[in-house]
Each structure stands twice: as structure tokens, then as C-alpha cells.
C-alpha atoms as a printed R data frame, in Angstrom:
    type eleno elety resid chain resno       x       y       z
1   ATOM     1    CA   UNK     A     1 190.224 127.408 134.694
2   ATOM     2    CA   UNK     A     2 189.498 123.950 133.222
3   ATOM     3    CA   UNK     A     3 191.682 122.361 135.894
4   ATOM     4    CA   UNK     A     4 189.742 124.194 138.628
5   ATOM     5    CA   UNK     A     5 186.399 122.941 137.267
6   ATOM     6    CA   UNK     A     6 187.736 119.380 136.994
7   ATOM     7    CA   UNK     A     7 189.087 119.586 140.548
8   ATOM     8    CA   UNK     A     8 185.777 120.850 141.968
9   ATOM     9    CA   UNK     A     9 183.822 118.058 140.260
10  ATOM    10    CA   UNK     A    10 186.336 115.478 141.450
11  ATOM    11    CA   UNK     A    11 186.175 116.702 145.052
12  ATOM    12    CA   UNK     A    12 182.373 116.744 145.124
13  ATOM    13    CA   UNK     A    13 182.178 113.201 143.743
14  ATOM    14    CA   UNK     A    14 184.853 112.008 146.180
15  ATOM    15    CA   UNK     A    15 183.037 113.410 149.210
16  ATOM    16    CA   UNK     A    16 179.725 111.939 148.063
17  ATOM    17    CA   UNK     A    17 181.361 108.543 147.515
18  ATOM    18    CA   UNK     A    18 182.700 108.400 151.096
19  ATOM    19    CA   UNK     A    19 179.461 109.632 152.709
20  ATOM    20    CA   UNK     A    20 178.448 106.095 153.818
21  ATOM    21    CA   UNK     A    21 181.788 105.823 155.605
22  ATOM    22    CA   UNK     A    22 181.139 109.197 157.240
23  ATOM    23    CA   UNK     A    23 177.825 107.955 158.665
24  ATOM    24    CA   UNK     A    24 179.559 104.787 159.853
25  ATOM    25    CA   UNK     A    25 182.082 106.944 161.719
26  ATOM    26    CA   UNK     A    26 179.225 108.886 163.324
27  ATOM    27    CA   UNK     A    27 177.807 105.537 164.445
28  ATOM    28    CA   UNK     A    28 181.174 104.495 165.917
29  ATOM    29    CA   UNK     A    29 181.452 107.837 167.698
30  ATOM    30    CA   UNK     A    30 178.033 107.469 169.307
31  ATOM    31    CA   UNK     A    31 178.826 103.875 170.198
32  ATOM    32    CA   UNK     A    32 182.040 104.955 171.930
33  ATOM    33    CA   UNK     A    33 184.307 102.809 169.761
34  ATOM    34    CA   UNK     A    34 187.101 105.386 169.912
35  ATOM    35    CA   UNK     A    35 189.899 103.221 168.572
36  ATOM    36    CA   UNK     A    36 188.123 102.176 165.374
37  ATOM    37    CA   UNK     A    37 186.624 105.654 164.909
38  ATOM    38    CA   UNK     A    38 190.054 107.252 165.112
39  ATOM    39    CA   UNK     A    39 191.707 104.708 162.840
40  ATOM    40    CA   UNK     A    40 189.120 105.122 160.089
41  ATOM    41    CA   UNK     A    41 188.848 108.909 160.257
42  ATOM    42    CA   UNK     A    42 192.604 109.489 160.236
43  ATOM    43    CA   UNK     A    43 193.066 107.137 157.287
44  ATOM    44    CA   UNK     A    44 190.212 108.736 155.343
45  ATOM    45    CA   UNK     A    45 191.281 112.336 156.021
46  ATOM    46    CA   UNK     A    46 194.863 111.558 154.988
47  ATOM    47    CA   UNK     A    47 193.622 109.895 151.795
48  ATOM    48    CA   UNK     A    48 191.255 112.789 151.028
49  ATOM    49    CA   UNK     A    49 193.915 115.468 151.583
50  ATOM    50    CA   UNK     A    50 196.473 113.738 149.387
51  ATOM    51    CA   UNK     A    51 193.981 113.086 146.605
52  ATOM    52    CA   UNK     A    52 192.807 116.692 146.816
53  ATOM    53    CA   UNK     A    53 196.373 117.845 146.132
54  ATOM    54    CA   UNK     A    54 197.066 115.189 143.512
55  ATOM    55    CA   UNK     A    55 193.916 116.086 141.554
56  ATOM    56    CA   UNK     A    56 195.144 119.691 141.438
57  ATOM    57    CA   UNK     A    57 198.531 118.611 140.114
58  ATOM    58    CA   UNK     A    58 200.331 119.398 143.378
59  ATOM    59    CA   UNK     A    59 203.288 117.370 144.622
60  ATOM    60    CA   UNK     A    60 204.497 117.611 148.211
61  ATOM    61    CA   UNK     A    61 207.997 116.988 149.521
62  ATOM    62    CA   UNK     A    62 208.340 116.451 153.271
63  ATOM    63    CA   UNK     A    63 211.535 117.094 155.175
64  ATOM    64    CA   UNK     A    64 212.201 116.559 158.893
65  ATOM    65    CA   UNK     A    65 209.362 114.130 159.596
66  ATOM    66    CA   UNK     A    66 211.654 112.441 162.126
67  ATOM    67    CA   UNK     A    67 211.191 115.516 164.351
68  ATOM    68    CA   UNK     A    68 207.643 114.364 165.134
69  ATOM    69    CA   UNK     A    69 208.249 112.164 168.176
70  ATOM    70    CA   UNK     A    70 204.643 111.271 168.985
71  ATOM    71    CA   UNK     A    71 204.213 113.617 171.934
72  ATOM    72    CA   UNK     A    72 201.177 115.933 172.011
73  ATOM    73    CA   UNK     A    73 202.394 119.307 170.791
74  ATOM    74    CA   UNK     A    74 201.273 122.684 169.542
75  ATOM    75    CA   UNK     A    75 202.252 122.544 165.865
76  ATOM    76    CA   UNK     A    76 202.804 126.000 164.374
77  ATOM    77    CA   UNK     A    77 203.820 127.249 160.953
78  ATOM    78    CA   UNK     A    78 203.539 129.976 158.360
79  ATOM    79    CA   UNK     A    79 200.308 130.327 156.394
80  ATOM    80    CA   UNK     A    80 200.588 131.046 152.672
81  ATOM    81    CA   UNK     A    81 197.334 129.662 151.308
82  ATOM    82    CA   UNK     A    82 194.126 127.736 151.874
83  ATOM    83    CA   UNK     A    83 196.068 124.806 150.404
84  ATOM    84    CA   UNK     A    84 198.169 124.668 153.580
85  ATOM    85    CA   UNK     A    85 195.318 122.758 155.221
86  ATOM    86    CA   UNK     A    86 195.395 119.670 152.948
87  ATOM    87    CA   UNK     A    87 199.211 119.746 153.021
88  ATOM    88    CA   UNK     A    88 199.426 119.423 156.823
89  ATOM    89    CA   UNK     A    89 196.475 117.020 157.016
90  ATOM    90    CA   UNK     A    90 197.951 114.751 154.380
91  ATOM    91    CA   UNK     A    91 201.664 114.837 155.071
92  ATOM    92    CA   UNK     A    92 202.358 115.123 158.794
93  ATOM    93    CA   UNK     A    93 202.648 111.863 160.739
94  ATOM    94    CA   UNK     A    94 198.844 111.773 160.875
95  ATOM    95    CA   UNK     A    95 196.001 114.320 160.687
96  ATOM    96    CA   UNK     A    96 195.796 116.627 163.702
97  ATOM    97    CA   UNK     A    97 193.131 119.124 164.728
98  ATOM    98    CA   UNK     A    98 193.532 122.534 163.117
99  ATOM    99    CA   UNK     A    99 192.381 125.932 164.312
100 ATOM   100    CA   UNK     A   100 190.634 127.000 161.080
101 ATOM   101    CA   UNK     A   101 188.605 129.950 159.903
102 ATOM   102    CA   UNK     A   102 184.839 129.664 160.369
103 ATOM   103    CA   UNK     A   103 184.107 129.851 156.618
104 ATOM   104    CA   UNK     A   104 185.263 126.223 156.320
105 ATOM   105    CA   UNK     A   105 182.557 125.243 158.794
106 ATOM   106    CA   UNK     A   106 179.989 126.234 156.175
107 ATOM   107    CA   UNK     A   107 181.183 123.595 153.677
108 ATOM   108    CA   UNK     A   108 179.013 120.461 153.940
109 ATOM   109    CA   UNK     A   109 180.744 117.091 154.443
110 ATOM   110    CA   UNK     A   110 184.214 118.626 154.752
111 ATOM   111    CA   UNK     A   111 183.322 120.212 158.102
112 ATOM   112    CA   UNK     A   112 182.200 116.828 159.452
113 ATOM   113    CA   UNK     A   113 185.469 115.094 158.601
114 ATOM   114    CA   UNK     A   114 187.434 118.006 160.050
115 ATOM   115    CA   UNK     A   115 185.447 117.866 163.278
116 ATOM   116    CA   UNK     A   116 186.159 114.134 163.460
117 ATOM   117    CA   UNK     A   117 189.894 114.832 163.814
118 ATOM   118    CA   UNK     A   118 189.442 117.674 166.312
119 ATOM   119    CA   UNK     A   119 189.460 120.784 164.128
120 ATOM   120    CA   UNK     A   120 187.852 123.899 165.570
121 ATOM   121    CA   UNK     A   121 186.523 126.917 163.713
122 ATOM   122    CA   UNK     A   122 187.019 130.502 164.834
123 ATOM   123    CA   UNK     A   123 185.461 133.814 163.903
124 ATOM   124    CA   UNK     A   124 188.426 136.165 163.581
125 ATOM   125    CA   UNK     A   125 186.167 139.181 164.055
126 ATOM   126    CA   UNK     A   126 185.426 137.965 167.595
127 ATOM   127    CA   UNK     A   127 188.787 138.042 169.375
128 ATOM   128    CA   UNK     A   128 187.440 136.961 172.770
129 ATOM   129    CA   UNK     A   129 185.371 134.126 171.304
130 ATOM   130    CA   UNK     A   130 188.331 132.975 169.184
131 ATOM   131    CA   UNK     A   131 190.600 132.792 172.221
132 ATOM   132    CA   UNK     A   132 187.986 130.824 174.136
133 ATOM   133    CA   UNK     A   133 187.648 128.362 171.263
134 ATOM   134    CA   UNK     A   134 191.417 127.892 171.019
135 ATOM   135    CA   UNK     A   135 191.659 127.272 174.763
136 ATOM   136    CA   UNK     A   136 188.905 124.662 174.577
137 ATOM   137    CA   UNK     A   137 190.654 122.914 171.701
138 ATOM   138    CA   UNK     A   138 194.005 123.106 173.469
139 ATOM   139    CA   UNK     A   139 192.587 121.115 176.367
140 ATOM   140    CA   UNK     A   140 192.875 118.137 173.991
141 ATOM   141    CA   UNK     A   141 196.613 118.226 174.700
142 ATOM   142    CA   UNK     A   142 195.861 116.584 178.045
143 ATOM   143    CA   UNK     A   143 194.255 113.708 176.128
144 ATOM   144    CA   UNK     A   144 197.370 113.172 174.022
145 ATOM   145    CA   UNK     A   145 196.236 115.066 170.918
146 ATOM   146    CA   UNK     A   146 198.231 117.725 169.106
147 ATOM   147    CA   UNK     A   147 196.844 120.981 167.748
148 ATOM   148    CA   UNK     A   148 197.878 122.833 164.574
149 ATOM   149    CA   UNK     A   149 197.795 126.634 164.704
150 ATOM   150    CA   UNK     A   150 198.791 129.239 162.120
151 ATOM   151    CA   UNK     A   151 200.045 132.082 164.366
152 ATOM   152    CA   UNK     A   152 199.841 134.724 161.622
153 ATOM   153    CA   UNK     A   153 196.063 134.449 161.906
154 ATOM   154    CA   UNK     A   154 195.520 134.795 158.158
155 ATOM   155    CA   UNK     A   155 197.097 133.841 154.834
156 ATOM   156    CA   UNK     A   156 200.099 135.810 153.624
157 ATOM   157    CA   UNK     A   157 199.225 134.911 149.989
158 ATOM   158    CA   UNK     A   158 202.893 135.276 149.130
159 ATOM   159    CA   UNK     A   159 206.498 135.057 150.280
160 ATOM   160    CA   UNK     A   160 206.118 137.231 153.372
161 ATOM   161    CA   UNK     A   161 205.625 135.795 156.851
162 ATOM   162    CA   UNK     A   162 203.567 138.050 159.093
163 ATOM   163    CA   UNK     A   163 203.905 138.641 162.799
164 ATOM   164    CA   UNK     A   164 203.187 135.605 164.939
165 ATOM   165    CA   UNK     A   165 200.349 136.259 167.381
166 ATOM   166    CA   UNK     A   166 200.895 135.068 170.941
167 ATOM   167    CA   UNK     A   167 197.731 132.954 171.419
168 ATOM   168    CA   UNK     A   168 199.216 129.737 170.041
169 ATOM   169    CA   UNK     A   169 202.232 129.993 172.293
170 ATOM   170    CA   UNK     A   170 200.238 130.735 175.454
171 ATOM   171    CA   UNK     A   171 198.452 127.438 174.876
172 ATOM   172    CA   UNK     A   172 201.757 125.555 174.872
173 ATOM   173    CA   UNK     A   173 202.976 127.387 177.977
174 ATOM   174    CA   UNK     A   174 199.762 126.574 179.845
175 ATOM   175    CA   UNK     A   175 200.154 122.821 179.346
176 ATOM   176    CA   UNK     A   176 203.952 122.662 179.181
177 ATOM   177    CA   UNK     A   177 203.619 121.168 175.714
178 ATOM   178    CA   UNK     A   178 206.421 121.316 173.152
179 ATOM   179    CA   UNK     A   179 206.024 123.640 170.175
180 ATOM   180    CA   UNK     A   180 206.703 121.950 166.851
181 ATOM   181    CA   UNK     A   181 207.438 124.522 164.114
182 ATOM   182    CA   UNK     A   182 207.034 123.828 160.406
183 ATOM   183    CA   UNK     A   183 207.663 125.748 157.210
184 ATOM   184    CA   UNK     A   184 205.437 125.605 154.134
185 ATOM   185    CA   UNK     A   185 206.815 126.891 150.856
186 ATOM   186    CA   UNK     A   186 204.969 127.069 147.549
187 ATOM   187    CA   UNK     A   187 201.266 126.760 148.334
188 ATOM   188    CA   UNK     A   188 200.459 130.392 147.511
189 ATOM   189    CA   UNK     A   189 201.530 129.782 143.897
190 ATOM   190    CA   UNK     A   190 198.689 127.304 143.405
191 ATOM   191    CA   UNK     A   191 195.897 129.903 143.462
192 ATOM   192    CA   UNK     A   192 196.540 133.057 145.480
193 ATOM   193    CA   UNK     A   193 199.614 133.976 143.426
194 ATOM   194    CA   UNK     A   194 198.151 132.741 140.163
195 ATOM   195    CA   UNK     A   195 197.019 135.662 138.003
196 ATOM   196    CA   UNK     A   196 194.885 133.363 135.858
197 ATOM   197    CA   UNK     A   197 192.588 132.818 138.864
198 ATOM   198    CA   UNK     A   198 192.599 129.055 138.434
199 ATOM   199    CA   UNK     A   199 194.663 126.189 139.817
200 ATOM   200    CA   UNK     A   200 198.285 126.009 138.757
201 ATOM   201    CA   UNK     A   201 200.155 122.736 139.332
202 ATOM   202    CA   UNK     A   202 203.238 123.066 141.465
203 ATOM   203    CA   UNK     A   203 205.586 121.647 144.056
204 ATOM   204    CA   UNK     A   204 205.285 122.317 147.794
205 ATOM   205    CA   UNK     A   205 207.970 121.746 150.408
206 ATOM   206    CA   UNK     A   206 206.888 121.033 153.990
207 ATOM   207    CA   UNK     A   207 209.765 121.232 156.472
208 ATOM   208    CA   UNK     A   208 209.258 120.089 160.067
209 ATOM   209    CA   UNK     A   209 211.714 121.556 162.557
210 ATOM   210    CA   UNK     A   210 212.924 120.158 165.903
211 ATOM   211    CA   UNK     A   211 210.501 120.734 168.793
212 ATOM   212    CA   UNK     A   212 210.965 123.601 171.225
213 ATOM   213    CA   UNK     A   213 210.438 122.611 174.851
214 ATOM   214    CA   UNK     A   214 208.270 124.996 176.894
215 ATOM   215    CA   UNK     A   215 208.097 123.232 180.267
216 ATOM   216    CA   UNK     A   216 209.730 125.466 182.852
217 ATOM   217    CA   UNK     A   217 210.355 128.284 180.380
218 ATOM   218    CA   UNK     A   218 210.707 131.662 182.079
219 ATOM   219    CA   UNK     A   219 208.493 134.662 181.264
220 ATOM   220    CA   UNK     A   220 211.143 136.584 179.358
221 ATOM   221    CA   UNK     A   221 211.846 133.662 177.031
222 ATOM   222    CA   UNK     A   222 208.106 133.177 176.534
223 ATOM   223    CA   UNK     A   223 207.776 136.763 175.337
224 ATOM   224    CA   UNK     A   224 210.574 136.297 172.826
225 ATOM   225    CA   UNK     A   225 209.577 132.848 171.593
226 ATOM   226    CA   UNK     A   226 207.112 133.887 168.881
227 ATOM   227    CA   UNK     A   227 209.721 135.964 167.065
228 ATOM   228    CA   UNK     A   228 212.343 133.268 167.592
229 ATOM   229    CA   UNK     A   229 210.168 130.573 166.034
230 ATOM   230    CA   UNK     A   230 209.236 132.875 163.151
231 ATOM   231    CA   UNK     A   231 212.964 133.383 162.496
232 ATOM   232    CA   UNK     A   232 213.561 129.625 162.624
233 ATOM   233    CA   UNK     A   233 210.853 129.079 160.026
234 ATOM   234    CA   UNK     A   234 212.309 131.770 157.767
235 ATOM   235    CA   UNK     A   235 215.751 130.190 158.105
236 ATOM   236    CA   UNK     A   236 214.369 126.724 157.373
237 ATOM   237    CA   UNK     A   237 212.716 128.002 154.214
238 ATOM   238    CA   UNK     A   238 215.971 129.576 153.015
239 ATOM   239    CA   UNK     A   239 217.920 126.370 153.694
240 ATOM   240    CA   UNK     A   240 215.226 124.306 151.989
241 ATOM   241    CA   UNK     A   241 215.467 126.422 148.849
242 ATOM   242    CA   UNK     A   242 219.251 126.145 148.832
243 ATOM   243    CA   UNK     A   243 218.994 122.349 149.016
244 ATOM   244    CA   UNK     A   244 216.489 122.296 146.168
245 ATOM   245    CA   UNK     A   245 218.638 124.559 144.032
246 ATOM   246    CA   UNK     A   246 221.732 122.474 144.733
247 ATOM   247    CA   UNK     A   247 219.878 119.289 143.816
248 ATOM   248    CA   UNK     A   248 218.669 120.828 140.546
249 ATOM   249    CA   UNK     A   249 222.218 121.899 139.687
250 ATOM   250    CA   UNK     A   250 223.556 118.423 140.425
251 ATOM   251    CA   UNK     A   251 220.760 116.709 138.494
252 ATOM   252    CA   UNK     A   252 219.844 118.963 135.546
253 ATOM   253    CA   UNK     A   253 216.903 117.869 133.386
254 ATOM   254    CA   UNK     A   254 217.889 115.787 130.360
């Protein structure tokens, strides 16, 4: 519990300290200085996400970063924990807009930085409104921006990976954008799987898989794609654990 209190104080002080920079970014946005606005916000959000994890005692190992080729894509992965958000914001090639739950929108300062990078907030109790919001955000693909979606729709809070809902994939089909799958392993152990109800330090593995092309994909393949990508993510997680275990066996602690 002490670590959780320390982390909360640290995060509050961090966000207060960068508030002048936040107002400067608002100024740049109003001024239309897109290039400088984007450069500053992406750098700050990456820095914030990594420090957020570091202050909690979390280390992140990234595998497959070379699979991000710079094209606008719908980036999809499993969702174990609220900590998935800082992991993908801090350790992909750069921060991308996330389809996030509306409770995050209620957090002062954080919501502003997330809006800066194109995050959108959905009310899961309003299915029609959520779909409309996702479609609006997905239009950013035409402007060269990627979008991160967790197709399970909610946290698994454990090892299981739920059914992948079709909304994220329809967005990719509509714009012919590639789907970039990723696997997250270990974030649920930080809090959701921690019986002490505090923050437990740990190690997270983020694995980015090769993109799946959707341009010209037929209807039958589209229907099967969600389950296929879910299986790929499960397989990637298994292979990732095998590699980690093999490395530990080859390099035992002294």
C-alpha cells in the first residue's frame, strides 16, 4: 500500500509540474502549429507513460517493434489491466490514439494529454454511441494516424483472453487499413491480480506481431479474422513465455 501512495503522490506532482507545457500545447493547437504540437505532445506522453511505470516498479520488455512500419493501422491487442494504457503509450513506436473507457475522461490533466494524441472515450453502456465514437476516431486513419483498440471491450484481469468484438475490425475493413496485433503479458499482476490491493512491481512483455493486410479481403475472411487474430495473440504469448523461460535457464541468477 505504501508503494501505491508514493506512486499517486508522484503522479500528481508530475502532472502539475508539466501543466505549463500543457497550456503551451493548447496554444500551439489553437495557433495551428501542428508539427511542433505533435512533437511536444508525443514526447511528453511517452515520457509520462514510462515514468508512470517506472515509479510503480514496472519494467517493460518490447519484442517485434520492427513490425511497426509507419503505416496508419488499427492496432489491436488483449486487455489485462488498466496498466495496458501506459505500456502501449510508452513503448510502441510513438503514442497513438486509444479507444478508452469514459471513466478516464473524468481524470483532470490526464484526459487533456490523451486528447492531444487522439484518444477517444466511450460509454460501454451505450453501444450505438460507442460505435459512432469509434467510427469518428477511425476517420483519423485517412490523416495518417493509427488507432489502438482493445477488442475484448473490457479488462480480463487475468490470464484469459475474451472474445474479440468485431467493431475494431470493421474499422480496418472500411479504410483498407492493416491490423497490427500485439500481446501484453503481465500487467494484471500489478494490481488486478494482487491480493494486497496495492501496486506490486513486476515485468511486462509487449509483443508486436506482423501486420495483417485487410485491403481486398473477402467477407468470409473478414468474419473469421477476429478469432484468427485472437489465436495469433495467444500463440505469441506462449512463445514469448517459452523464450523467457529458456533465457532464465541459460542465465540463472548468481
